[in-house]
Coordinates of C-alpha atoms in Angstrom, one line a residue:
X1 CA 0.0 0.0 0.0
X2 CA 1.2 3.6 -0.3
X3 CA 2.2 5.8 1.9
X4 CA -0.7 9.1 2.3
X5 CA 0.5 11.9 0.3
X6 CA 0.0 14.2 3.1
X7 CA 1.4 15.7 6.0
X8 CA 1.9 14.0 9.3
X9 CA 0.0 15.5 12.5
X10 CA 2.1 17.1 14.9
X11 CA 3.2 14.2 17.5
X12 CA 1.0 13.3 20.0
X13 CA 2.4 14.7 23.2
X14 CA 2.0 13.8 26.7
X15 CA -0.5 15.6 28.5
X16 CA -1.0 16.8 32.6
X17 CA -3.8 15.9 34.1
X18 CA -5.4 19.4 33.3
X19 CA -4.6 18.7 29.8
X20 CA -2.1 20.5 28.9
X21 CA 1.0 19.5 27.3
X22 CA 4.1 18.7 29.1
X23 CA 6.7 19.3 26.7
X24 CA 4.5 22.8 25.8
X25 CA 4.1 23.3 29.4
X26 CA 8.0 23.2 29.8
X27 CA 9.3 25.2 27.1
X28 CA 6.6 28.0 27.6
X29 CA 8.1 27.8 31.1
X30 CA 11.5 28.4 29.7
X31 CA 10.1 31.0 27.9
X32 CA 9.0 32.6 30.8
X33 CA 12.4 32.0 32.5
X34 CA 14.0 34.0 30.0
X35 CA 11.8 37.3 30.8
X36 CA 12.5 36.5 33.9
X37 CA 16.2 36.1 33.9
X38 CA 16.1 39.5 31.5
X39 CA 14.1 41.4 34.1
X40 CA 16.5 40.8 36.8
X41 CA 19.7 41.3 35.0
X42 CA 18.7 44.7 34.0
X43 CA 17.4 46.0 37.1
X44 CA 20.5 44.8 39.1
X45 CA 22.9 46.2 36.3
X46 CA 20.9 49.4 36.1
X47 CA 21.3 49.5 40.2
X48 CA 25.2 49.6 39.6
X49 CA 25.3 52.1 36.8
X50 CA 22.2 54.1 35.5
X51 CA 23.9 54.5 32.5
X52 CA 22.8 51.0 31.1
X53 CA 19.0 52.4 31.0
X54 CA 20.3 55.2 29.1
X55 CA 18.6 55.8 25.3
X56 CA 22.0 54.5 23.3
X57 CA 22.5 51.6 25.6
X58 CA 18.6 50.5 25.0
X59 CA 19.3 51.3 21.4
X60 CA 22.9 49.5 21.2
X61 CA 21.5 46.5 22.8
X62 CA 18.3 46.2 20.3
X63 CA 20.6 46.9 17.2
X64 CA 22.6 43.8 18.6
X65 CA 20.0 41.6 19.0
X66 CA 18.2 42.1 15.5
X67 CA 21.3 41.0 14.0
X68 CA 21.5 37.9 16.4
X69 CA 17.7 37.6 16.3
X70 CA 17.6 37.0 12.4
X71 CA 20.5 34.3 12.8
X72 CA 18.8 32.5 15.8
X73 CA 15.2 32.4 13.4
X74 CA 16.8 30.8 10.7
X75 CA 19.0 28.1 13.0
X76 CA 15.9 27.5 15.1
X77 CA 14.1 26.4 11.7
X78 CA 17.1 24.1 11.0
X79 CA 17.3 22.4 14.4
X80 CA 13.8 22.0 14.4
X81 CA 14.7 19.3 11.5
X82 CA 17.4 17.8 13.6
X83 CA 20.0 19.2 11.8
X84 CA 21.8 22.2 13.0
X85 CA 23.9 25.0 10.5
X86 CA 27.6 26.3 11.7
X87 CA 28.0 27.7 8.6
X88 CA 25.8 31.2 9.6
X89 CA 28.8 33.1 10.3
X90 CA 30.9 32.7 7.8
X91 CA 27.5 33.2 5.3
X92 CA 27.2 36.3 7.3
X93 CA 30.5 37.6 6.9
X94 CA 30.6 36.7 2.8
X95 CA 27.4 38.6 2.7
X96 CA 28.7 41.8 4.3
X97 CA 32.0 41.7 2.4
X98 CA 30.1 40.9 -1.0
X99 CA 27.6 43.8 -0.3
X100 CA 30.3 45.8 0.9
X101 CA 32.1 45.7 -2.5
X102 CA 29.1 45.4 -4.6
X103 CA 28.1 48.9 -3.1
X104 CA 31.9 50.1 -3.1
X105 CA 31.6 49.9 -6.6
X106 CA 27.7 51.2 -7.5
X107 CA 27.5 53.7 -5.2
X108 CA 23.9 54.6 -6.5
X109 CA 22.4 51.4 -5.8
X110 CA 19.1 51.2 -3.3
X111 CA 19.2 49.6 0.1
X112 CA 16.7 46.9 -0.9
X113 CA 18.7 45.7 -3.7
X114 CA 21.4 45.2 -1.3
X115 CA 19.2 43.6 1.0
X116 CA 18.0 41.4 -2.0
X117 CA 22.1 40.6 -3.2
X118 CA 22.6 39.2 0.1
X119 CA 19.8 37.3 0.7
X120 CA 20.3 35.6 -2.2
X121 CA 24.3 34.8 -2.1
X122 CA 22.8 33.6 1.6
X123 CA 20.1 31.6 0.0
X124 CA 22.6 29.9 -2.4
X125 CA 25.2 28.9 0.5
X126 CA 22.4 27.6 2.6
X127 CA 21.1 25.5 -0.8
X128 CA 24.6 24.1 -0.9
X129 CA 24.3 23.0 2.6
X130 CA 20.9 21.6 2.6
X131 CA 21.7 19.4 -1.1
X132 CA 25.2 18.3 0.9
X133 CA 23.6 16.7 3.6
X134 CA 20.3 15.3 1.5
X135 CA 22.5 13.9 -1.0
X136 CA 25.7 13.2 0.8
X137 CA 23.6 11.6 3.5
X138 CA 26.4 12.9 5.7
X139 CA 25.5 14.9 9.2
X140 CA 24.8 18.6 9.3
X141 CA 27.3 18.8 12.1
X142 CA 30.3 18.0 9.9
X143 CA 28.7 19.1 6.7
X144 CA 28.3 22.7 7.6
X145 CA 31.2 22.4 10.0
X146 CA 32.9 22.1 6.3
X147 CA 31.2 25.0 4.5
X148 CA 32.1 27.3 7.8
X149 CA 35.5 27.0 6.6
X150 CA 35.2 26.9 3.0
X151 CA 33.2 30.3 3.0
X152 CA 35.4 31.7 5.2
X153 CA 38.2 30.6 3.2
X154 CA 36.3 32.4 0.1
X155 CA 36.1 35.6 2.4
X156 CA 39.9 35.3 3.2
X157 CA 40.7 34.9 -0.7
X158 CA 38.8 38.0 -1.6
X159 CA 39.2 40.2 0.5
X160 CA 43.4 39.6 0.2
X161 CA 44.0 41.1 3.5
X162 CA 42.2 44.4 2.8
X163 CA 38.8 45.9 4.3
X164 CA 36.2 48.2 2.5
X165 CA 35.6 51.1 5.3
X166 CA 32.8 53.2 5.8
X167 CA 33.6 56.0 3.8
X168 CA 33.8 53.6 1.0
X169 CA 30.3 52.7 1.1
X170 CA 27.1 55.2 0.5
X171 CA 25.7 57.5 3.0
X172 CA 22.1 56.3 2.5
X173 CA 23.3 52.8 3.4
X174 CA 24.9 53.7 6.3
X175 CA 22.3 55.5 7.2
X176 CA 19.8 52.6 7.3
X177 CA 22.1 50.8 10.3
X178 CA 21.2 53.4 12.2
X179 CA 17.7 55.2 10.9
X180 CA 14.7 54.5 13.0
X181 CA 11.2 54.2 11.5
X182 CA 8.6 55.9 13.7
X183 CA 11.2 55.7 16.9
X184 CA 12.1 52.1 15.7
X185 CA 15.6 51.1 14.1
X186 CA 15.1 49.9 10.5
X187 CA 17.3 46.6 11.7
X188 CA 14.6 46.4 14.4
X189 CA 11.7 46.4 12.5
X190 CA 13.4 43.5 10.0
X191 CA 13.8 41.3 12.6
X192 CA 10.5 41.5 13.7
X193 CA 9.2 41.0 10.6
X194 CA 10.9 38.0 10.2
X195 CA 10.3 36.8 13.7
X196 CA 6.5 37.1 13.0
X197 CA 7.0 35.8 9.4
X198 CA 8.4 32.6 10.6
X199 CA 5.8 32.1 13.4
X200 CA 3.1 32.3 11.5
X201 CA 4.5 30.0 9.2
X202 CA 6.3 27.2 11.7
X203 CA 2.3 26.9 13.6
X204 CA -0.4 27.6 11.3
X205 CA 1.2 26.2 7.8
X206 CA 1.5 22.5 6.5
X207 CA 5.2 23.6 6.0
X208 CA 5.7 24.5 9.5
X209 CA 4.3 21.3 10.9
X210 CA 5.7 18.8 8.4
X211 CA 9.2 20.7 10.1
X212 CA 8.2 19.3 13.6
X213 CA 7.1 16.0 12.3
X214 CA 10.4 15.9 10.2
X215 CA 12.1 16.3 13.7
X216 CA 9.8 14.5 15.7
X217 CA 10.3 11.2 13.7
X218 CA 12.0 11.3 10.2
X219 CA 11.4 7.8 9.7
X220 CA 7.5 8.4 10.4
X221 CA 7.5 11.2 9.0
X222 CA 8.4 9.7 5.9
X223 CA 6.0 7.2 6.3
X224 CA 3.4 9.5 6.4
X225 CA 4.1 10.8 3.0
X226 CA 6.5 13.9 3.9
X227 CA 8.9 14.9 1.2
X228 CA 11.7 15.0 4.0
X229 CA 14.6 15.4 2.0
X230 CA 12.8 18.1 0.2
X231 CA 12.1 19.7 3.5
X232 CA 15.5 19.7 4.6
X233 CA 16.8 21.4 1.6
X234 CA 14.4 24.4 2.6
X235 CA 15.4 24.6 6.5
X236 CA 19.2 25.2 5.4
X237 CA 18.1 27.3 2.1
X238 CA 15.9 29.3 5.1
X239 CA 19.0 29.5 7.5
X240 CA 21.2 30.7 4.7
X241 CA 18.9 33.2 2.9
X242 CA 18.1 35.1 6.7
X243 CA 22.6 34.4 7.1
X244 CA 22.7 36.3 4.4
X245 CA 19.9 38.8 5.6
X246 CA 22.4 39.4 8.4
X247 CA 24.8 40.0 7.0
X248 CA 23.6 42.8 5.1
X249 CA 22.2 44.3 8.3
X250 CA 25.8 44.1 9.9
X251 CA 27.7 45.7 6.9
X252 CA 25.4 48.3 7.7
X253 CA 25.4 48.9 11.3
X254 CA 29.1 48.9 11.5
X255 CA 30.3 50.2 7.9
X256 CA 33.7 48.8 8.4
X257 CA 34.0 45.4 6.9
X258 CA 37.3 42.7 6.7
X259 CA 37.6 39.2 6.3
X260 CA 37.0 38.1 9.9
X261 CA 33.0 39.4 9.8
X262 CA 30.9 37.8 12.0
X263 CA 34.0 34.8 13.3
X264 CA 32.1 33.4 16.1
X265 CA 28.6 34.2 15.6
X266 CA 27.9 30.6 14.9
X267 CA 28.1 29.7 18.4
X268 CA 26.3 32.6 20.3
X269 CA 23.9 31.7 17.1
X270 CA 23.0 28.0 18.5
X271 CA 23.4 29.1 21.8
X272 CA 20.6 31.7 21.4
X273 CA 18.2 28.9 19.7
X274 CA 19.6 26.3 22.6
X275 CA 18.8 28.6 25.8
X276 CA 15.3 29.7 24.3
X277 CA 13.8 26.4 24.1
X278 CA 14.9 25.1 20.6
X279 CA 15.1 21.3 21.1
X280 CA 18.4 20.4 20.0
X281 CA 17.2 16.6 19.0
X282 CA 14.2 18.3 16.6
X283 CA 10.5 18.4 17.2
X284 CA 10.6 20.9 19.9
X285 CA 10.6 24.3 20.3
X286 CA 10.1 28.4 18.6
X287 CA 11.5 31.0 17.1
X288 CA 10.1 33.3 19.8
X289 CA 12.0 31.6 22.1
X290 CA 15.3 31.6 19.9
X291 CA 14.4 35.5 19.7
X292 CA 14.3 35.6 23.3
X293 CA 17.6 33.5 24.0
X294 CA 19.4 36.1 21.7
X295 CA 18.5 39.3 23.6
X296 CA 19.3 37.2 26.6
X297 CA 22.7 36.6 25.2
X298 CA 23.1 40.3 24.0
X299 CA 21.8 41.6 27.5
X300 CA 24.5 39.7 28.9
X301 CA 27.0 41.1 26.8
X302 CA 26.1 44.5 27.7
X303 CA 25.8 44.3 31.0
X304 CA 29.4 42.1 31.7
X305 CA 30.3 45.4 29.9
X306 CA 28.9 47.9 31.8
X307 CA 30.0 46.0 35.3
X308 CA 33.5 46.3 34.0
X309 CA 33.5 42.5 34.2
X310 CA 36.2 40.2 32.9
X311 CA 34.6 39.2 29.1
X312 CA 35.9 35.4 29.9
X313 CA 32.4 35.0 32.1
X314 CA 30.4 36.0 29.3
X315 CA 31.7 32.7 27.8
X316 CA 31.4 30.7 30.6
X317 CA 27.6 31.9 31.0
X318 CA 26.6 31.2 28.2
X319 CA 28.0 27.4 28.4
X320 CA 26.3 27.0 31.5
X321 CA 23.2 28.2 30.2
X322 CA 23.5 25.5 27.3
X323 CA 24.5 23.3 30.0
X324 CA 21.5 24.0 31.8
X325 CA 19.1 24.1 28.7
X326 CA 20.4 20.6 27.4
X327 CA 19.5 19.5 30.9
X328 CA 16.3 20.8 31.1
X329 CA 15.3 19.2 27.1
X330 CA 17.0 15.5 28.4
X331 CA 14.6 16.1 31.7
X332 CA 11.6 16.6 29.2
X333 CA 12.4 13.7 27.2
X334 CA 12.4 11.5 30.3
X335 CA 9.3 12.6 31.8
X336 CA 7.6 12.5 28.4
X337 CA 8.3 8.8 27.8
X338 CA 7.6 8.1 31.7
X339 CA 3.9 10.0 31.0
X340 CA 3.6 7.9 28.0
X341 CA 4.5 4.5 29.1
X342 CA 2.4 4.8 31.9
X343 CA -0.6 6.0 29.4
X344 CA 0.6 2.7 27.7
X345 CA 0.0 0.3 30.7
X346 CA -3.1 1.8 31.6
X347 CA -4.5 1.5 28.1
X348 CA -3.3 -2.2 28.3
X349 CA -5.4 -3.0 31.7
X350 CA -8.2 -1.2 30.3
X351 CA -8.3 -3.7 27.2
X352 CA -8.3 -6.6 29.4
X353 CA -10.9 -5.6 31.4

């Protein structure tokens, strides 16, 4: 018999007695942990210096995290899958440099098409990825651990030691890093966008849920008639097209642009997706929550800064809070197959009843 053509139902989860989900249940918790953690990291580090409250600082810190933000979206979507992308950074920092040049040189050029030129040199470094690891049938971790590399190599070759500085590029881009739209930064309002964009998408669409089930159980979910491969070609296509986003969005918040562009941002990328609740076996998880984990993460950033503390515990926070959030998604698991083993055996002595 064939497989249904259609799209698997979200996993059955295991409920509380009030009904509710526990995995749900959990992660909205986390959620909540975040705001929390947030709310008193900022009044204790406003208590020490009133500066961090100030307008720029506010400002800083947002422009920061819609940068982050649009990273954290598109890894969220991948690691959804069960895959994850380390690629984003270097995707990022080709994109800036490319867009750098591209404007270096047409000087007349309109925002949006810049926005457009790296979205799509993102999109095609993501498609790479994604047809790598359908084809190759090799892991995400090693596959994109390859392409972080070879794009930064790319970067390295290019850019031949040099750097395209901000009074190489046009005033009107520069300006949108910094313009605001009715109080709100231009790099805000993107990441916003995109934030909503992808939650609509990840909970009311067939797409969206066929991403969960994908994650949930590839080998049901192929079962069920859910073009997985296919699927997994669009996560990293996603990841790599809102990399690429970013990476226009840097260029041009900080006009100066080199070869080493957004090193590192892979791993405050997954961390962000990790501490907001983004399972990191698949099935799990929101790009809210990966929104939230990357403010966290900026927050923290800021305020180590402001305290005059040591940068080395910024690093060591954030592993802890993987640590921790690895912890808490293992703790999950357990008590979801407990609930459902249980709902297992009762079923059983019902039937012989």
């Amino acid at each position: 018999m064939n497989a249904m053509k259609v799209a698997a139902p979200a996993p059955r989860e295991a409920t509380t007695p009030g009904g509710r989900s526990v995995v749900g249940t959990v992660f909205k918790a986390r959620e909540s942990g975040i705001v929390l953690a947030l709310v008193v990291l900022v009044a204790f580090t406003a208590t020490q210096n009133s500066r961090f409250l100030s307008g720029q600082s506010i400002r800083d810190i947002l422009l920061g995290t819609a940068i982050l933000a649009v990273l954290a979206v598109g890894q969220a979507i991948v690691m959804i899958t069960r895959n994850i992308d380390l690629s984003v950074g270097s995707v990022l920092g080709l994109s800036a440099f490319a867009v750098g040049a591209l404007l270096r040189d047409n000087p007349g050029l309109p925002v949006v098409v810049a926005l457009l030129a790296g979205l799509g040199l993102g999109a095609a470094c993501g498609l790479l990825n994604g047809v790598l690891v359908r084809f190759g049938q090799v892991p995400a971790l090693v596959v994109t651990l390859g392409t972080l590399y070879a794009y930064r190599g790319i970067i390295y070759f290019w850019a031949g030691g040099q750097q395209i500085n901000a009074d190489k590029l046009p005033g009107s881009f520069l300006s949108f890093g910094h313009d605001s739209f009715l109080g709100i930064p231009w790099l805000v309002l993107i990441a916003v966008v995109v934030l909503v964009v992808a939650g609509i998408v990840l909970r009311n669409y067939r797409a969206g849920r066929e991403l969960y089930a994908m994650g949930s159980s590839p080998q049901a979910a192929e079962l069920a008639g859910i073009k997985v491969g296919r699927n997994t070609i669009a996560a990293f296509l996603v990841s790599g097209a809102l990399a690429g986003v970013a990476g226009v969005l840097f260029a041009a918040r900080f006009g100066t642009i080199d070869a080493a562009a957004g090193n590192g941002y892979e791993l405050n990328v997954v961390a962000a997706a990790v501490v907001g609740g983004v399972a990191v076996f698949g099935g799990s998880g929101t790009v809210w929550g990966a929104g939230l984990g990357a403010l966290l993460l900026t927050v923290i950033g800021s305020a180590l800064a402001v305290l005059d503390i040591n940068q080395f515990w910024q690093q060591a926070i954030v592993g802890a809070l993987i640590l921790l959030a690895i912890g808490a998604d293992r703790l999950v698991a357990v008590r979801v197959q407990k609930t459902l083993s249980g709902r297992l055996e009762t079923q059983k002595r019902d039937s012989h009843v």
